[in-house]
Amino acid sequence: MDQSLSDSGWRGSQEGWLEAAYDSLLESGIDSVKILPLAKKLNLSRTSFYWFFKDREELLDGLVSRWREKNTGSIVKQSQAYAETLAEAMLNVFDCWLDSRLFDSKFEFAVRSWALQSEDILQEVQEADRTRMDALAGMFKRFGHPEIGADVRARTTYLVQIGYISMQSNESVSLRMKRIPEYIAIYTGETPQQRELDRFFARHGYKPD
């Protein structure tokens, strides 16, 4: 048997340890993300952890990187995606709120909860907030809004969604989809065209009544 495969099977993998840490963070908070409990969860020895990470802090850094790349990266990418109108551009951003492959709301909530216990993580969250709102403001400016107007609209769009996450708001997909045209109109000042909504709904497998 290939030695690298044998070692990987015995020690797990870096991604496996990260995934276990992610699951524990979401289930029980940052205090549960510790090496021995993770090893037991993975049915691996504690020492196998050190083949992939120098210490617990390096594992936690990996979690923060995963959160930053996925959640912040997706908002930036979606705000820069091609769109013919501002309403369509906002619908691109709304893909994040409805597709966990783009934006992980549970991960976002867990990291923000972690930030209440750690000044370093709070700084990471604040930097992410700035980056995300700057990207959204850039989207508004791309469609002709002046700087202050773009900033206020970006903050409104973003802070409402963070409020949804922080409140752990629970609404049906159908209800949220019905509200989306009004959200788009409020945030952008434009009424989305039906063809734009049709494309958006189709992306998310939703069929209006």
PDB file of C-alpha atoms in Angstrom:
ATOM      1  CA  MET A   1       0.000   0.000   0.000  1.00  0.00           C
ATOM      2  CA  ASP A   2       1.197   3.504  -0.779  1.00  0.00           C
ATOM      3  CA  GLN A   3       2.755   4.958   2.376  1.00  0.00           C
ATOM      4  CA  SER A   4       1.081   8.364   1.974  1.00  0.00           C
ATOM      5  CA  LEU A   5      -2.345   6.729   1.709  1.00  0.00           C
ATOM      6  CA  SER A   6      -1.623   4.595   4.755  1.00  0.00           C
ATOM      7  CA  ASP A   7      -0.539   7.627   6.753  1.00  0.00           C
ATOM      8  CA  SER A   8      -3.573   9.609   5.637  1.00  0.00           C
ATOM      9  CA  GLY A   9      -5.916   6.831   6.684  1.00  0.00           C
ATOM     10  CA  TRP A  10      -4.280   6.575  10.092  1.00  0.00           C
ATOM     11  CA  ARG A  11      -3.981  10.276  10.831  1.00  0.00           C
ATOM     12  CA  GLY A  12      -6.992  11.598   8.981  1.00  0.00           C
ATOM     13  CA  SER A  13      -6.491  14.688   6.840  1.00  0.00           C
ATOM     14  CA  GLN A  14      -6.181  18.407   7.320  1.00  0.00           C
ATOM     15  CA  GLU A  15      -9.598  18.919   5.736  1.00  0.00           C
ATOM     16  CA  GLY A  16     -11.090  16.235   7.978  1.00  0.00           C
ATOM     17  CA  TRP A  17      -9.855  17.978  11.115  1.00  0.00           C
ATOM     18  CA  LEU A  18     -11.116  21.324   9.807  1.00  0.00           C
ATOM     19  CA  GLU A  19     -14.514  19.861   8.999  1.00  0.00           C
ATOM     20  CA  ALA A  20     -14.796  18.374  12.493  1.00  0.00           C
ATOM     21  CA  ALA A  21     -13.812  21.740  13.991  1.00  0.00           C
ATOM     22  CA  TYR A  22     -16.414  23.475  11.805  1.00  0.00           C
ATOM     23  CA  ASP A  23     -19.136  21.045  12.921  1.00  0.00           C
ATOM     24  CA  SER A  24     -18.238  21.533  16.591  1.00  0.00           C
ATOM     25  CA  LEU A  25     -18.192  25.314  16.245  1.00  0.00           C
ATOM     26  CA  LEU A  26     -21.676  25.331  14.737  1.00  0.00           C
ATOM     27  CA  GLU A  27     -23.074  22.799  17.193  1.00  0.00           C
ATOM     28  CA  SER A  28     -21.613  24.021  20.480  1.00  0.00           C
ATOM     29  CA  GLY A  29     -19.529  27.166  20.011  1.00  0.00           C
ATOM     30  CA  ILE A  30     -15.824  27.896  20.059  1.00  0.00           C
ATOM     31  CA  ASP A  31     -15.187  26.408  23.506  1.00  0.00           C
ATOM     32  CA  SER A  32     -16.013  22.971  22.093  1.00  0.00           C
ATOM     33  CA  VAL A  33     -13.331  23.199  19.404  1.00  0.00           C
ATOM     34  CA  LYS A  34     -10.550  21.379  21.241  1.00  0.00           C
ATOM     35  CA  ILE A  35      -8.098  18.783  20.047  1.00  0.00           C
ATOM     36  CA  LEU A  36      -9.020  15.794  22.232  1.00  0.00           C
ATOM     37  CA  PRO A  37     -12.810  15.974  21.654  1.00  0.00           C
ATOM     38  CA  LEU A  38     -12.183  16.379  17.919  1.00  0.00           C
ATOM     39  CA  ALA A  39      -9.865  13.363  17.928  1.00  0.00           C
ATOM     40  CA  LYS A  40     -12.557  11.289  19.640  1.00  0.00           C
ATOM     41  CA  LYS A  41     -15.143  12.488  17.128  1.00  0.00           C
ATOM     42  CA  LEU A  42     -12.855  11.433  14.271  1.00  0.00           C
ATOM     43  CA  ASN A  43     -11.797   8.213  16.001  1.00  0.00           C
ATOM     44  CA  LEU A  44      -8.160   9.282  15.689  1.00  0.00           C
ATOM     45  CA  SER A  45      -5.322   9.684  18.149  1.00  0.00           C
ATOM     46  CA  ARG A  46      -4.667  13.115  19.625  1.00  0.00           C
ATOM     47  CA  THR A  47      -1.114  13.053  18.275  1.00  0.00           C
ATOM     48  CA  SER A  48      -2.363  12.661  14.692  1.00  0.00           C
ATOM     49  CA  PHE A  49      -3.619  16.243  14.901  1.00  0.00           C
ATOM     50  CA  TYR A  50      -0.040  17.518  14.943  1.00  0.00           C
ATOM     51  CA  TRP A  51       0.736  16.106  11.517  1.00  0.00           C
ATOM     52  CA  PHE A  52      -1.526  18.808  10.093  1.00  0.00           C
ATOM     53  CA  PHE A  53      -1.538  21.696  12.583  1.00  0.00           C
ATOM     54  CA  LYS A  54       1.104  23.169  14.840  1.00  0.00           C
ATOM     55  CA  ASP A  55      -1.416  23.805  17.598  1.00  0.00           C
ATOM     56  CA  ARG A  56      -5.069  24.645  18.268  1.00  0.00           C
ATOM     57  CA  GLU A  57      -4.527  28.263  17.229  1.00  0.00           C
ATOM     58  CA  GLU A  58      -3.485  27.171  13.762  1.00  0.00           C
ATOM     59  CA  LEU A  59      -6.668  25.106  13.491  1.00  0.00           C
ATOM     60  CA  LEU A  60      -8.737  28.119  14.555  1.00  0.00           C
ATOM     61  CA  ASP A  61      -6.907  30.247  11.990  1.00  0.00           C
ATOM     62  CA  GLY A  62      -7.967  27.685   9.401  1.00  0.00           C
ATOM     63  CA  LEU A  63     -11.595  28.073  10.443  1.00  0.00           C
ATOM     64  CA  VAL A  64     -11.388  31.854  10.138  1.00  0.00           C
ATOM     65  CA  SER A  65      -9.794  31.547   6.695  1.00  0.00           C
ATOM     66  CA  ARG A  66     -12.553  29.199   5.555  1.00  0.00           C
ATOM     67  CA  TRP A  67     -15.216  31.635   6.801  1.00  0.00           C
ATOM     68  CA  ARG A  68     -13.501  34.637   5.215  1.00  0.00           C
ATOM     69  CA  GLU A  69     -12.964  32.984   1.848  1.00  0.00           C
ATOM     70  CA  LYS A  70     -16.497  31.639   1.598  1.00  0.00           C
ATOM     71  CA  ASN A  71     -18.730  34.286   3.127  1.00  0.00           C
ATOM     72  CA  THR A  72     -16.812  37.475   2.407  1.00  0.00           C
ATOM     73  CA  GLY A  73     -15.467  36.153  -0.877  1.00  0.00           C
ATOM     74  CA  SER A  74     -18.934  35.289  -2.155  1.00  0.00           C
ATOM     75  CA  ILE A  75     -20.454  38.665  -1.307  1.00  0.00           C
ATOM     76  CA  VAL A  76     -17.603  40.428  -3.092  1.00  0.00           C
ATOM     77  CA  LYS A  77     -17.863  38.119  -6.105  1.00  0.00           C
ATOM     78  CA  GLN A  78     -21.647  38.394  -6.379  1.00  0.00           C
ATOM     79  CA  SER A  79     -21.601  42.175  -6.032  1.00  0.00           C
ATOM     80  CA  GLN A  80     -19.188  42.315  -8.980  1.00  0.00           C
ATOM     81  CA  ALA A  81     -21.065  39.805 -11.157  1.00  0.00           C
ATOM     82  CA  TYR A  82     -22.369  40.949 -14.532  1.00  0.00           C
ATOM     83  CA  ALA A  83     -25.795  42.582 -14.462  1.00  0.00           C
ATOM     84  CA  GLU A  84     -27.678  44.802 -16.899  1.00  0.00           C
ATOM     85  CA  THR A  85     -29.542  46.681 -14.171  1.00  0.00           C
ATOM     86  CA  LEU A  86     -29.018  47.498 -10.520  1.00  0.00           C
ATOM     87  CA  ALA A  87     -32.014  45.354  -9.617  1.00  0.00           C
ATOM     88  CA  GLU A  88     -30.402  42.395 -11.367  1.00  0.00           C
ATOM     89  CA  ALA A  89     -27.119  43.122  -9.591  1.00  0.00           C
ATOM     90  CA  MET A  90     -28.916  43.045  -6.249  1.00  0.00           C
ATOM     91  CA  LEU A  91     -30.538  39.740  -7.165  1.00  0.00           C
ATOM     92  CA  ASN A  92     -27.025  38.397  -7.761  1.00  0.00           C
ATOM     93  CA  VAL A  93     -26.161  39.406  -4.204  1.00  0.00           C
ATOM     94  CA  PHE A  94     -29.375  37.836  -2.933  1.00  0.00           C
ATOM     95  CA  ASP A  95     -28.110  34.522  -4.299  1.00  0.00           C
ATOM     96  CA  CYS A  96     -25.841  34.537  -1.241  1.00  0.00           C
ATOM     97  CA  TRP A  97     -28.739  34.665   1.181  1.00  0.00           C
ATOM     98  CA  LEU A  98     -30.482  31.704  -0.436  1.00  0.00           C
ATOM     99  CA  ASP A  99     -27.597  29.414  -1.394  1.00  0.00           C
ATOM    100  CA  SER A 100     -25.504  28.016   1.457  1.00  0.00           C
ATOM    101  CA  ARG A 101     -22.857  26.987  -1.064  1.00  0.00           C
ATOM    102  CA  LEU A 102     -22.170  30.705  -1.507  1.00  0.00           C
ATOM    103  CA  PHE A 103     -22.819  32.042   1.985  1.00  0.00           C
ATOM    104  CA  ASP A 104     -23.072  29.921   5.128  1.00  0.00           C
ATOM    105  CA  SER A 105     -25.435  31.732   7.518  1.00  0.00           C
ATOM    106  CA  LYS A 106     -24.897  29.261  10.361  1.00  0.00           C
ATOM    107  CA  PHE A 107     -21.134  29.690  10.059  1.00  0.00           C
ATOM    108  CA  GLU A 108     -21.638  33.468  10.059  1.00  0.00           C
ATOM    109  CA  PHE A 109     -23.683  33.294  13.257  1.00  0.00           C
ATOM    110  CA  ALA A 110     -21.105  31.049  14.926  1.00  0.00           C
ATOM    111  CA  VAL A 111     -18.185  33.322  14.052  1.00  0.00           C
ATOM    112  CA  ARG A 112     -20.049  36.415  15.237  1.00  0.00           C
ATOM    113  CA  SER A 113     -20.830  34.629  18.502  1.00  0.00           C
ATOM    114  CA  TRP A 114     -17.148  33.727  18.793  1.00  0.00           C
ATOM    115  CA  ALA A 115     -16.274  37.404  18.295  1.00  0.00           C
ATOM    116  CA  LEU A 116     -18.074  38.184  21.564  1.00  0.00           C
ATOM    117  CA  GLN A 117     -15.346  36.192  23.341  1.00  0.00           C
ATOM    118  CA  SER A 118     -12.286  37.212  21.328  1.00  0.00           C
ATOM    119  CA  GLU A 119     -10.940  40.642  20.442  1.00  0.00           C
ATOM    120  CA  ASP A 120      -8.933  39.147  17.571  1.00  0.00           C
ATOM    121  CA  ILE A 121     -12.017  37.546  16.034  1.00  0.00           C
ATOM    122  CA  LEU A 122     -14.007  40.741  16.567  1.00  0.00           C
ATOM    123  CA  GLN A 123     -11.385  42.561  14.500  1.00  0.00           C
ATOM    124  CA  GLU A 124     -11.692  39.885  11.795  1.00  0.00           C
ATOM    125  CA  VAL A 125     -15.471  40.346  11.748  1.00  0.00           C
ATOM    126  CA  GLN A 126     -15.202  44.126  11.603  1.00  0.00           C
ATOM    127  CA  GLU A 127     -12.739  43.898   8.718  1.00  0.00           C
ATOM    128  CA  ALA A 128     -15.078  41.503   6.901  1.00  0.00           C
ATOM    129  CA  ASP A 129     -17.984  43.903   7.434  1.00  0.00           C
ATOM    130  CA  ARG A 130     -15.978  46.752   5.909  1.00  0.00           C
ATOM    131  CA  THR A 131     -14.901  44.655   2.930  1.00  0.00           C
ATOM    132  CA  ARG A 132     -18.434  43.447   2.250  1.00  0.00           C
ATOM    133  CA  MET A 133     -20.035  46.876   2.552  1.00  0.00           C
ATOM    134  CA  ASP A 134     -17.322  48.408   0.361  1.00  0.00           C
ATOM    135  CA  ALA A 135     -18.085  45.799  -2.303  1.00  0.00           C
ATOM    136  CA  LEU A 136     -21.804  46.538  -2.115  1.00  0.00           C
ATOM    137  CA  ALA A 137     -21.183  50.289  -2.238  1.00  0.00           C
ATOM    138  CA  GLY A 138     -19.021  49.723  -5.312  1.00  0.00           C
ATOM    139  CA  MET A 139     -21.931  47.925  -6.934  1.00  0.00           C
ATOM    140  CA  PHE A 140     -24.243  50.889  -6.333  1.00  0.00           C
ATOM    141  CA  LYS A 141     -21.635  53.343  -7.622  1.00  0.00           C
ATOM    142  CA  ARG A 142     -21.215  51.230 -10.749  1.00  0.00           C
ATOM    143  CA  PHE A 143     -24.863  51.974 -11.517  1.00  0.00           C
ATOM    144  CA  GLY A 144     -24.538  55.706 -10.989  1.00  0.00           C
ATOM    145  CA  HIS A 145     -25.233  56.304  -7.311  1.00  0.00           C
ATOM    146  CA  PRO A 146     -23.142  59.016  -5.633  1.00  0.00           C
ATOM    147  CA  GLU A 147     -20.735  57.962  -2.898  1.00  0.00           C
ATOM    148  CA  ILE A 148     -22.875  58.810   0.143  1.00  0.00           C
ATOM    149  CA  GLY A 149     -26.013  57.322  -1.398  1.00  0.00           C
ATOM    150  CA  ALA A 150     -24.127  54.172  -2.376  1.00  0.00           C
ATOM    151  CA  ASP A 151     -22.732  53.874   1.137  1.00  0.00           C
ATOM    152  CA  VAL A 152     -26.131  54.212   2.814  1.00  0.00           C
ATOM    153  CA  ARG A 153     -27.805  51.749   0.449  1.00  0.00           C
ATOM    154  CA  ALA A 154     -24.954  49.273   0.919  1.00  0.00           C
ATOM    155  CA  ARG A 155     -25.181  49.541   4.693  1.00  0.00           C
ATOM    156  CA  THR A 156     -28.962  49.119   4.603  1.00  0.00           C
ATOM    157  CA  THR A 157     -28.728  46.033   2.392  1.00  0.00           C
ATOM    158  CA  TYR A 158     -25.997  44.420   4.440  1.00  0.00           C
ATOM    159  CA  LEU A 159     -27.067  45.283   7.966  1.00  0.00           C
ATOM    160  CA  VAL A 160     -30.609  44.024   7.404  1.00  0.00           C
ATOM    161  CA  GLN A 161     -29.215  40.650   6.343  1.00  0.00           C
ATOM    162  CA  ILE A 162     -26.856  40.490   9.320  1.00  0.00           C
ATOM    163  CA  GLY A 163     -29.888  41.266  11.472  1.00  0.00           C
ATOM    164  CA  TYR A 164     -31.686  38.286   9.932  1.00  0.00           C
ATOM    165  CA  ILE A 165     -28.737  36.089  10.840  1.00  0.00           C
ATOM    166  CA  SER A 166     -28.249  37.486  14.343  1.00  0.00           C
ATOM    167  CA  MET A 167     -31.948  37.093  15.143  1.00  0.00           C
ATOM    168  CA  GLN A 168     -31.896  33.584  13.641  1.00  0.00           C
ATOM    169  CA  SER A 169     -34.984  34.597  11.714  1.00  0.00           C
ATOM    170  CA  ASN A 170     -36.909  31.614  10.415  1.00  0.00           C
ATOM    171  CA  GLU A 171     -39.269  32.045   7.488  1.00  0.00           C
ATOM    172  CA  SER A 172     -40.349  29.729   4.721  1.00  0.00           C
ATOM    173  CA  VAL A 173     -38.626  29.886   1.350  1.00  0.00           C
ATOM    174  CA  SER A 174     -41.980  30.694  -0.243  1.00  0.00           C
ATOM    175  CA  LEU A 175     -42.566  33.687   2.030  1.00  0.00           C
ATOM    176  CA  ARG A 176     -39.065  34.999   1.558  1.00  0.00           C
ATOM    177  CA  MET A 177     -39.302  34.694  -2.210  1.00  0.00           C
ATOM    178  CA  LYS A 178     -42.569  36.638  -2.211  1.00  0.00           C
ATOM    179  CA  ARG A 179     -40.886  39.438  -0.274  1.00  0.00           C
ATOM    180  CA  ILE A 180     -37.803  39.652  -2.477  1.00  0.00           C
ATOM    181  CA  PRO A 181     -39.233  41.974  -5.179  1.00  0.00           C
ATOM    182  CA  GLU A 182     -40.108  44.499  -2.457  1.00  0.00           C
ATOM    183  CA  TYR A 183     -36.687  44.181  -0.845  1.00  0.00           C
ATOM    184  CA  ILE A 184     -35.057  44.818  -4.209  1.00  0.00           C
ATOM    185  CA  ALA A 185     -37.243  47.869  -4.813  1.00  0.00           C
ATOM    186  CA  ILE A 186     -36.484  49.298  -1.368  1.00  0.00           C
ATOM    187  CA  TYR A 187     -32.727  48.679  -1.512  1.00  0.00           C
ATOM    188  CA  THR A 188     -32.172  49.824  -5.094  1.00  0.00           C
ATOM    189  CA  GLY A 189     -35.013  52.219  -5.835  1.00  0.00           C
ATOM    190  CA  GLU A 190     -35.785  50.087  -8.901  1.00  0.00           C
ATOM    191  CA  THR A 191     -38.564  47.595  -9.527  1.00  0.00           C
ATOM    192  CA  PRO A 192     -37.056  44.327 -10.788  1.00  0.00           C
ATOM    193  CA  GLN A 193     -38.248  43.236 -14.205  1.00  0.00           C
ATOM    194  CA  GLN A 194     -40.240  40.028 -14.375  1.00  0.00           C
ATOM    195  CA  ARG A 195     -37.605  38.333 -16.528  1.00  0.00           C
ATOM    196  CA  GLU A 196     -34.977  39.159 -13.896  1.00  0.00           C
ATOM    197  CA  LEU A 197     -37.143  37.649 -11.188  1.00  0.00           C
ATOM    198  CA  ASP A 198     -37.873  34.607 -13.342  1.00  0.00           C
ATOM    199  CA  ARG A 199     -34.154  33.927 -13.785  1.00  0.00           C
ATOM    200  CA  PHE A 200     -33.545  34.417 -10.072  1.00  0.00           C
ATOM    201  CA  PHE A 201     -36.396  32.120  -9.049  1.00  0.00           C
ATOM    202  CA  ALA A 202     -35.232  29.476 -11.533  1.00  0.00           C
ATOM    203  CA  ARG A 203     -31.715  29.533 -10.062  1.00  0.00           C
ATOM    204  CA  HIS A 204     -33.188  28.623  -6.702  1.00  0.00           C
ATOM    205  CA  GLY A 205     -35.749  26.114  -7.918  1.00  0.00           C
ATOM    206  CA  TYR A 206     -38.700  28.259  -6.879  1.00  0.00           C
ATOM    207  CA  LYS A 207     -41.964  28.332  -8.815  1.00  0.00           C
ATOM    208  CA  PRO A 208     -44.279  31.225  -7.862  1.00  0.00           C
ATOM    209  CA  ASP A 209     -47.927  30.381  -7.236  1.00  0.00           C
TER     210      ASP A 209
END
